[in-house]
Tab-separated table of C-alpha atoms in Angstrom:
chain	number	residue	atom	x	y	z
A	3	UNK	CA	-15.847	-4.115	-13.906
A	4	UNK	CA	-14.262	-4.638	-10.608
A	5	UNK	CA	-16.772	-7.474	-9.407
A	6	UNK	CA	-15.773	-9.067	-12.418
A	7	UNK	CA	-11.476	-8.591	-12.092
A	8	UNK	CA	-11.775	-9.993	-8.663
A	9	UNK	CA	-14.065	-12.471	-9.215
A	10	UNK	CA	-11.504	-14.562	-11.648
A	11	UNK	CA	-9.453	-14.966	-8.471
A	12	UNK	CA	-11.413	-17.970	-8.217
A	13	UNK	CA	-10.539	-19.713	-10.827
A	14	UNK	CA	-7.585	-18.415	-12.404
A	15	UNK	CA	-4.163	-19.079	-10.996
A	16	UNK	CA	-2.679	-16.054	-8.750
A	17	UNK	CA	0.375	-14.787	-10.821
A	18	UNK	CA	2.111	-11.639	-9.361
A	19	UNK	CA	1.272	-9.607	-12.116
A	20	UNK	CA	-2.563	-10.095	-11.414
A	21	UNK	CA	-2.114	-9.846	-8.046
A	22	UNK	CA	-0.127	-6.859	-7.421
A	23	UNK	CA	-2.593	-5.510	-10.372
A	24	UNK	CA	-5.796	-6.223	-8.245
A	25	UNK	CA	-4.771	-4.870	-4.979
A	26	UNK	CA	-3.514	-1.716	-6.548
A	27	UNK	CA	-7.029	-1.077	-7.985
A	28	UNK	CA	-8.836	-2.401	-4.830
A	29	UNK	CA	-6.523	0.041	-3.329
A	30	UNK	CA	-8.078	3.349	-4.902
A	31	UNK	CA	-11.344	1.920	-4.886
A	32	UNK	CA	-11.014	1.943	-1.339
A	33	UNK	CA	-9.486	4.996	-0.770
A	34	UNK	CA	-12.151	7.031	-2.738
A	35	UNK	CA	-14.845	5.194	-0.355
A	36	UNK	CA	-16.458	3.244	-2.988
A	37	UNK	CA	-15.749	-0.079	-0.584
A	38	UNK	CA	-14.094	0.146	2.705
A	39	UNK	CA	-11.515	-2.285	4.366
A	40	UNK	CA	-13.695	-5.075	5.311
A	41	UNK	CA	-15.107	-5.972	2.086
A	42	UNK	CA	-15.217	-9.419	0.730
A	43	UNK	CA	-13.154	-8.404	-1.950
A	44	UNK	CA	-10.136	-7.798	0.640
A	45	UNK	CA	-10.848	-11.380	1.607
A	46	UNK	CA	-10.393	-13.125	-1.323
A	47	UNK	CA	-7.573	-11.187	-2.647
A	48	UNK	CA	-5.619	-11.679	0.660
A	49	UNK	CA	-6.233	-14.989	-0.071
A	50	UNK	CA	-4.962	-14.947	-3.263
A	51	UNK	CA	-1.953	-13.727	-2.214
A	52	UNK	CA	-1.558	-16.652	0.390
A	53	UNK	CA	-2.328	-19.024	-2.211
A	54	UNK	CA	0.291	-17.444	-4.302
A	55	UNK	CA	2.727	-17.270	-1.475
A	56	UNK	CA	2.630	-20.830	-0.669
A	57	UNK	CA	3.971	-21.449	-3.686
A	58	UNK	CA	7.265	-19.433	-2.189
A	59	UNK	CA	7.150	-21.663	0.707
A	60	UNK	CA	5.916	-17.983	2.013
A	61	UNK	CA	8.621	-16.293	1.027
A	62	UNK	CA	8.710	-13.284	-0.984
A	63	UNK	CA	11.856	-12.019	-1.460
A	64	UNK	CA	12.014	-13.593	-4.943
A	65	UNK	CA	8.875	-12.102	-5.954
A	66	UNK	CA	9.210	-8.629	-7.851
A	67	UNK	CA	9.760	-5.723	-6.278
A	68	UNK	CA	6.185	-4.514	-6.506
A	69	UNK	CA	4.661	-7.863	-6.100
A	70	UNK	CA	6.167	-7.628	-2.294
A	71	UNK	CA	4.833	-4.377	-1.471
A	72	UNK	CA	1.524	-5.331	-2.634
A	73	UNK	CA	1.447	-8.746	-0.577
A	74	UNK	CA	2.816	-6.835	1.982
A	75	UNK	CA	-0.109	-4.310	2.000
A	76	UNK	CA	-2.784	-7.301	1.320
A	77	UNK	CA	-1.420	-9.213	4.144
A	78	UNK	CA	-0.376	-7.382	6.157
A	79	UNK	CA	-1.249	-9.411	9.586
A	80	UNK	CA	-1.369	-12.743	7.500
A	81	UNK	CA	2.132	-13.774	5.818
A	82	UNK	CA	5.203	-14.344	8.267
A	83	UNK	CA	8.147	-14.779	6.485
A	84	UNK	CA	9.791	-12.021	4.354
A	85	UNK	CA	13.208	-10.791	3.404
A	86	UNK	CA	15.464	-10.759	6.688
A	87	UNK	CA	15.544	-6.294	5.875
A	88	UNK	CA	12.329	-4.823	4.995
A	89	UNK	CA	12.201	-2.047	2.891
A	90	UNK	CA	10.520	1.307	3.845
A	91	UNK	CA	7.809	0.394	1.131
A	92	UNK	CA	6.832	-2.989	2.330
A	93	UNK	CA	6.728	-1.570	5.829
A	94	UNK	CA	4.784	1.222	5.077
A	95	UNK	CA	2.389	-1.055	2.851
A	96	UNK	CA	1.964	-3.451	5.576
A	97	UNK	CA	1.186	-0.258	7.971
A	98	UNK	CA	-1.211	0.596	5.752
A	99	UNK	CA	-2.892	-1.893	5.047
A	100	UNK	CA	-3.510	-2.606	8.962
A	101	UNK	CA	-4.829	1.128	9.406
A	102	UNK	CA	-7.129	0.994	6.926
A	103	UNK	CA	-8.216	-2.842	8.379
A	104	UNK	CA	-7.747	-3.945	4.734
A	105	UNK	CA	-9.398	-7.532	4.817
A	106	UNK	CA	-10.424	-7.338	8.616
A	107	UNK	CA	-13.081	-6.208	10.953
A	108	UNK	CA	-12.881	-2.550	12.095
A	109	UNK	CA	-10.651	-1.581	14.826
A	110	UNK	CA	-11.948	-1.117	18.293
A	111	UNK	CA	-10.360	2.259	18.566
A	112	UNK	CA	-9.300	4.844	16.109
A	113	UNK	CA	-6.041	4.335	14.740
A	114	UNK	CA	-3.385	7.245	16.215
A	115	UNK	CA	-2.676	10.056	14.602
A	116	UNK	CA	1.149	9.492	14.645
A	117	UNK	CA	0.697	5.735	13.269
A	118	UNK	CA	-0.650	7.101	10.200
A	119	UNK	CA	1.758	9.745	10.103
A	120	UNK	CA	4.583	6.634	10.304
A	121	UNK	CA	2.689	5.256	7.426
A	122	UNK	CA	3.418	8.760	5.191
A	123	UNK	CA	6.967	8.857	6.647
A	124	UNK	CA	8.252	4.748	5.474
A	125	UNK	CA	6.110	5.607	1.898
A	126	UNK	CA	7.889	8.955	1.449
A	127	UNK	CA	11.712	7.559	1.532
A	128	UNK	CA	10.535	5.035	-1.024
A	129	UNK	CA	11.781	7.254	-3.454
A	130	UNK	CA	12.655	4.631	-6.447
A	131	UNK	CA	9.465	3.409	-7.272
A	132	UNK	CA	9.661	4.934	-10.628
A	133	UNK	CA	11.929	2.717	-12.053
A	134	UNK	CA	9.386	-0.493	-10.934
A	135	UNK	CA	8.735	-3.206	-13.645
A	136	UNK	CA	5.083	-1.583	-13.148
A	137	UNK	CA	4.076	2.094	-12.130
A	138	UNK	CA	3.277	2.299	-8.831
A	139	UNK	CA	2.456	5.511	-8.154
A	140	UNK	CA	-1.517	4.331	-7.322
A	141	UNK	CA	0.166	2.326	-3.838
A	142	UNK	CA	2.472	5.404	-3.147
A	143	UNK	CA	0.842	8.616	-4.023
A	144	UNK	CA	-2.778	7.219	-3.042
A	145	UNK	CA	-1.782	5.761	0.056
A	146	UNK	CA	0.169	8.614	1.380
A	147	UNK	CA	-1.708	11.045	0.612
A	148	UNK	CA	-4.707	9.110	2.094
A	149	UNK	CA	-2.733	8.596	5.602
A	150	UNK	CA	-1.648	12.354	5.658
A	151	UNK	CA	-5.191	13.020	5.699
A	152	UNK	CA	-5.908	10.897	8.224
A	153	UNK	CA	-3.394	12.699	10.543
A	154	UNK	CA	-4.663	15.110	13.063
A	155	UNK	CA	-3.183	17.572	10.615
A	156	UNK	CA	-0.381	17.312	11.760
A	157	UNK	CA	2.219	20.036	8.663
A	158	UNK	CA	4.748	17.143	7.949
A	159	UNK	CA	2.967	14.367	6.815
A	160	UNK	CA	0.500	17.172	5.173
A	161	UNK	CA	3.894	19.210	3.482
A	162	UNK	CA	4.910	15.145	2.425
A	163	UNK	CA	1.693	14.506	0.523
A	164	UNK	CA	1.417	18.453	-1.160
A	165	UNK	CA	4.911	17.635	-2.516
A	166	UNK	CA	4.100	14.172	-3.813
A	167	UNK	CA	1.007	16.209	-5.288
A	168	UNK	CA	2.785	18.915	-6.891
A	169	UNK	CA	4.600	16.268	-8.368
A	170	UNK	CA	1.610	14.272	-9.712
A	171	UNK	CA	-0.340	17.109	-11.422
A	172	UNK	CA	3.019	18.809	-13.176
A	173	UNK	CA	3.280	15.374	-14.908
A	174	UNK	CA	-0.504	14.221	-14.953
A	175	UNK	CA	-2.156	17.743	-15.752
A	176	UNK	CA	-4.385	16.012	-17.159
A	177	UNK	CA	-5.742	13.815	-14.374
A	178	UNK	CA	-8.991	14.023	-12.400
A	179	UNK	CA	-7.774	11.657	-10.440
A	180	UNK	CA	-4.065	13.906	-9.375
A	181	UNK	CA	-6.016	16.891	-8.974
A	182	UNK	CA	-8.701	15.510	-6.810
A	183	UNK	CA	-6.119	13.917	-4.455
A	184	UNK	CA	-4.602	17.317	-4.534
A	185	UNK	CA	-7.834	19.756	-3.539
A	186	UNK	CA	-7.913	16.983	-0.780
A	187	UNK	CA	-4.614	17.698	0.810
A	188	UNK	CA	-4.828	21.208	0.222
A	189	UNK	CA	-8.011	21.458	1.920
A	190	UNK	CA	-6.474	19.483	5.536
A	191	UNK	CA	-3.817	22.451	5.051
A	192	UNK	CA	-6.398	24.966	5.342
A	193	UNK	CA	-5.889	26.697	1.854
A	194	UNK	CA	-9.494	26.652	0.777
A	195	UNK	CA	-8.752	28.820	-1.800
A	196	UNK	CA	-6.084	26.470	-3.945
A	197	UNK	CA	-7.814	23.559	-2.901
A	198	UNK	CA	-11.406	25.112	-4.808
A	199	UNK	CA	-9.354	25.833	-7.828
A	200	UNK	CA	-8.083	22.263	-7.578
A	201	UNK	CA	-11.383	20.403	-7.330
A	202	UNK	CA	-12.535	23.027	-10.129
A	203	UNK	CA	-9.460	21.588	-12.133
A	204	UNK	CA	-10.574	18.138	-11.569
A	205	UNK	CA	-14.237	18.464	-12.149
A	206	UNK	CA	-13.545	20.178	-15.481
A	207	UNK	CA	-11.080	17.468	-16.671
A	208	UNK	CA	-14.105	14.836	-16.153
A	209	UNK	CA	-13.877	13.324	-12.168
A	210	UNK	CA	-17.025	11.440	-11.591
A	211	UNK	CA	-17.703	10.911	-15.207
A	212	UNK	CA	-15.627	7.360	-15.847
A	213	UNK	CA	-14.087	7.278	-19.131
A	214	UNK	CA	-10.751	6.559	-19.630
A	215	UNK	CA	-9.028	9.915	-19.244
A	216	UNK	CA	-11.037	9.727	-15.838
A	217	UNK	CA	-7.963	8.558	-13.709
C-alpha cells in the first residue's frame, strides 16, 4: 500500500494533512528497516513538502503544528525559513531527520553518539503533542526511541525512551507495535529478561502478521 500512498504525490496537490500523514508512515517504515533513508520515496516526499512550502513563500509558521514538525523532519537540510523560535519538536525532527540521512546519501562517518542522544533530549521536552489536531505519537515515540538506541547506550536517553514506553503499552496494551519498540529499548538496557517477555507480548498480539490491530 505504501508504493501506492506515495505515489499520488505526483499528481495530487500536497495538502498538510497528506503530507504530515505520509512522512509519519514513511517514518516507521523506516525505522523498522523496511526502507532506509535514501530511498526514492524520501525524495519525492521532501519534495512534496517544498512544493507545498512554496506556496508559504517557505514559511511555515502558519502551517499546523504537526505539519511543521513533519516538514521539519522531511527537510531537514532543504527549507530555510521557519518561525524566528523553533520549538524543541521541530528541532529535534530536523535532527532526526539528518541522522537518519532521510532523503540523502549516507553519511561519510557514523553519526555521534551524543547527536543522537540531542535528538532524544529536544523530542522528550515536547511534552504537548497529545493535544495535536493529529496524534503524533508515531514522530515522537518512534523517533526517540529509535535515536536512544542508536546511542552508545548511553542510561539517559535509554531511561527517556523506557519511560515514553511504559507510557505507550499502559495505554496501547494492545499494540504489537508499543511492545516491540519496548523489548527494543529494554534489550540496549541490558534486561534480557523483560525485554523476552516483551517481544513474547508482541509476537502473541500479532507483530509481523499485518492486520489492522498489527500497529
Amino acid at each position: 500500500a505504501l508504493p501506492a500512498v506515495v505515489d499520488t504525490l505526483t499528481w495530487l496537490p500536497p495538502t498538510p494533512q497528506l503530507l504530515t500523514d505520509a512522512t509519519f508512515l514513511l517514518l516507521r517504515i523506516t525505522i523498522h528497516g523496511s526502507v532506509d533513508g535514501g530511498d526514492h520515496r524520501w525524495q519525492r516526499l521532501q519534495n512534496a513538502w517544498l512544493t507545498l512550502l512554496d506556496q508559504y513563500g517557505g514559511d511555515v509558521s502558519t502551517l499546523p503544528q504537526s505539519a511543521r514538525v513533519a516538514a521539519s523532519l522531511a527537510c531537514h537540510d532543504t527549507h530555510q525559513k521557519t518561525i524566528e523560535s523553533e520549538s524543541n519538536a521541530m528541532s529535534g525532527a530536523r535532527r532526526l531527520g539528518r541522522l537518519m540521512w532521510l532523503g540523502g546519501s549516507p553519511p561519510t562517518e557514523e553519526p555521534s553518539s551524543d547527536e543522537w542522544k540531542k535528538a532524544v533530549l529536544l523530542l522528550s521536552e515536547s511534552t504537548d503533542y497529545y493535544s495535536w489536531d493529529i496524534d503524533a505519537r508515531p514522530l515522537f515515540e518512534a523517533g526517540l526511541c529509535h535515536a536512544a538506541c542508536m546511542t552508545d547506550k548511553d542510561l539517559e536517553s535509554l531511561s527517556i525512551a523506557r519511560s515514553v514506553c511504559s507510557r505507550g503499552v499502559a495505554l496501547r496494551s494492545n499494540s504489537p507495535e508499543e511492545w516491540y519498540r519496548y523489548s527494543m529499548v529494554l534489550e540496549a538496557l541490558g534486561d534480557e529478561i523483560a525485554a523476552d517477555q516483551a517481544r513474547a507480548a508482541s509476537i502473541s498480539m500479532g507483530a509481523g502478521e499485518g492486520g489492522s490491530g498489527a500497529h
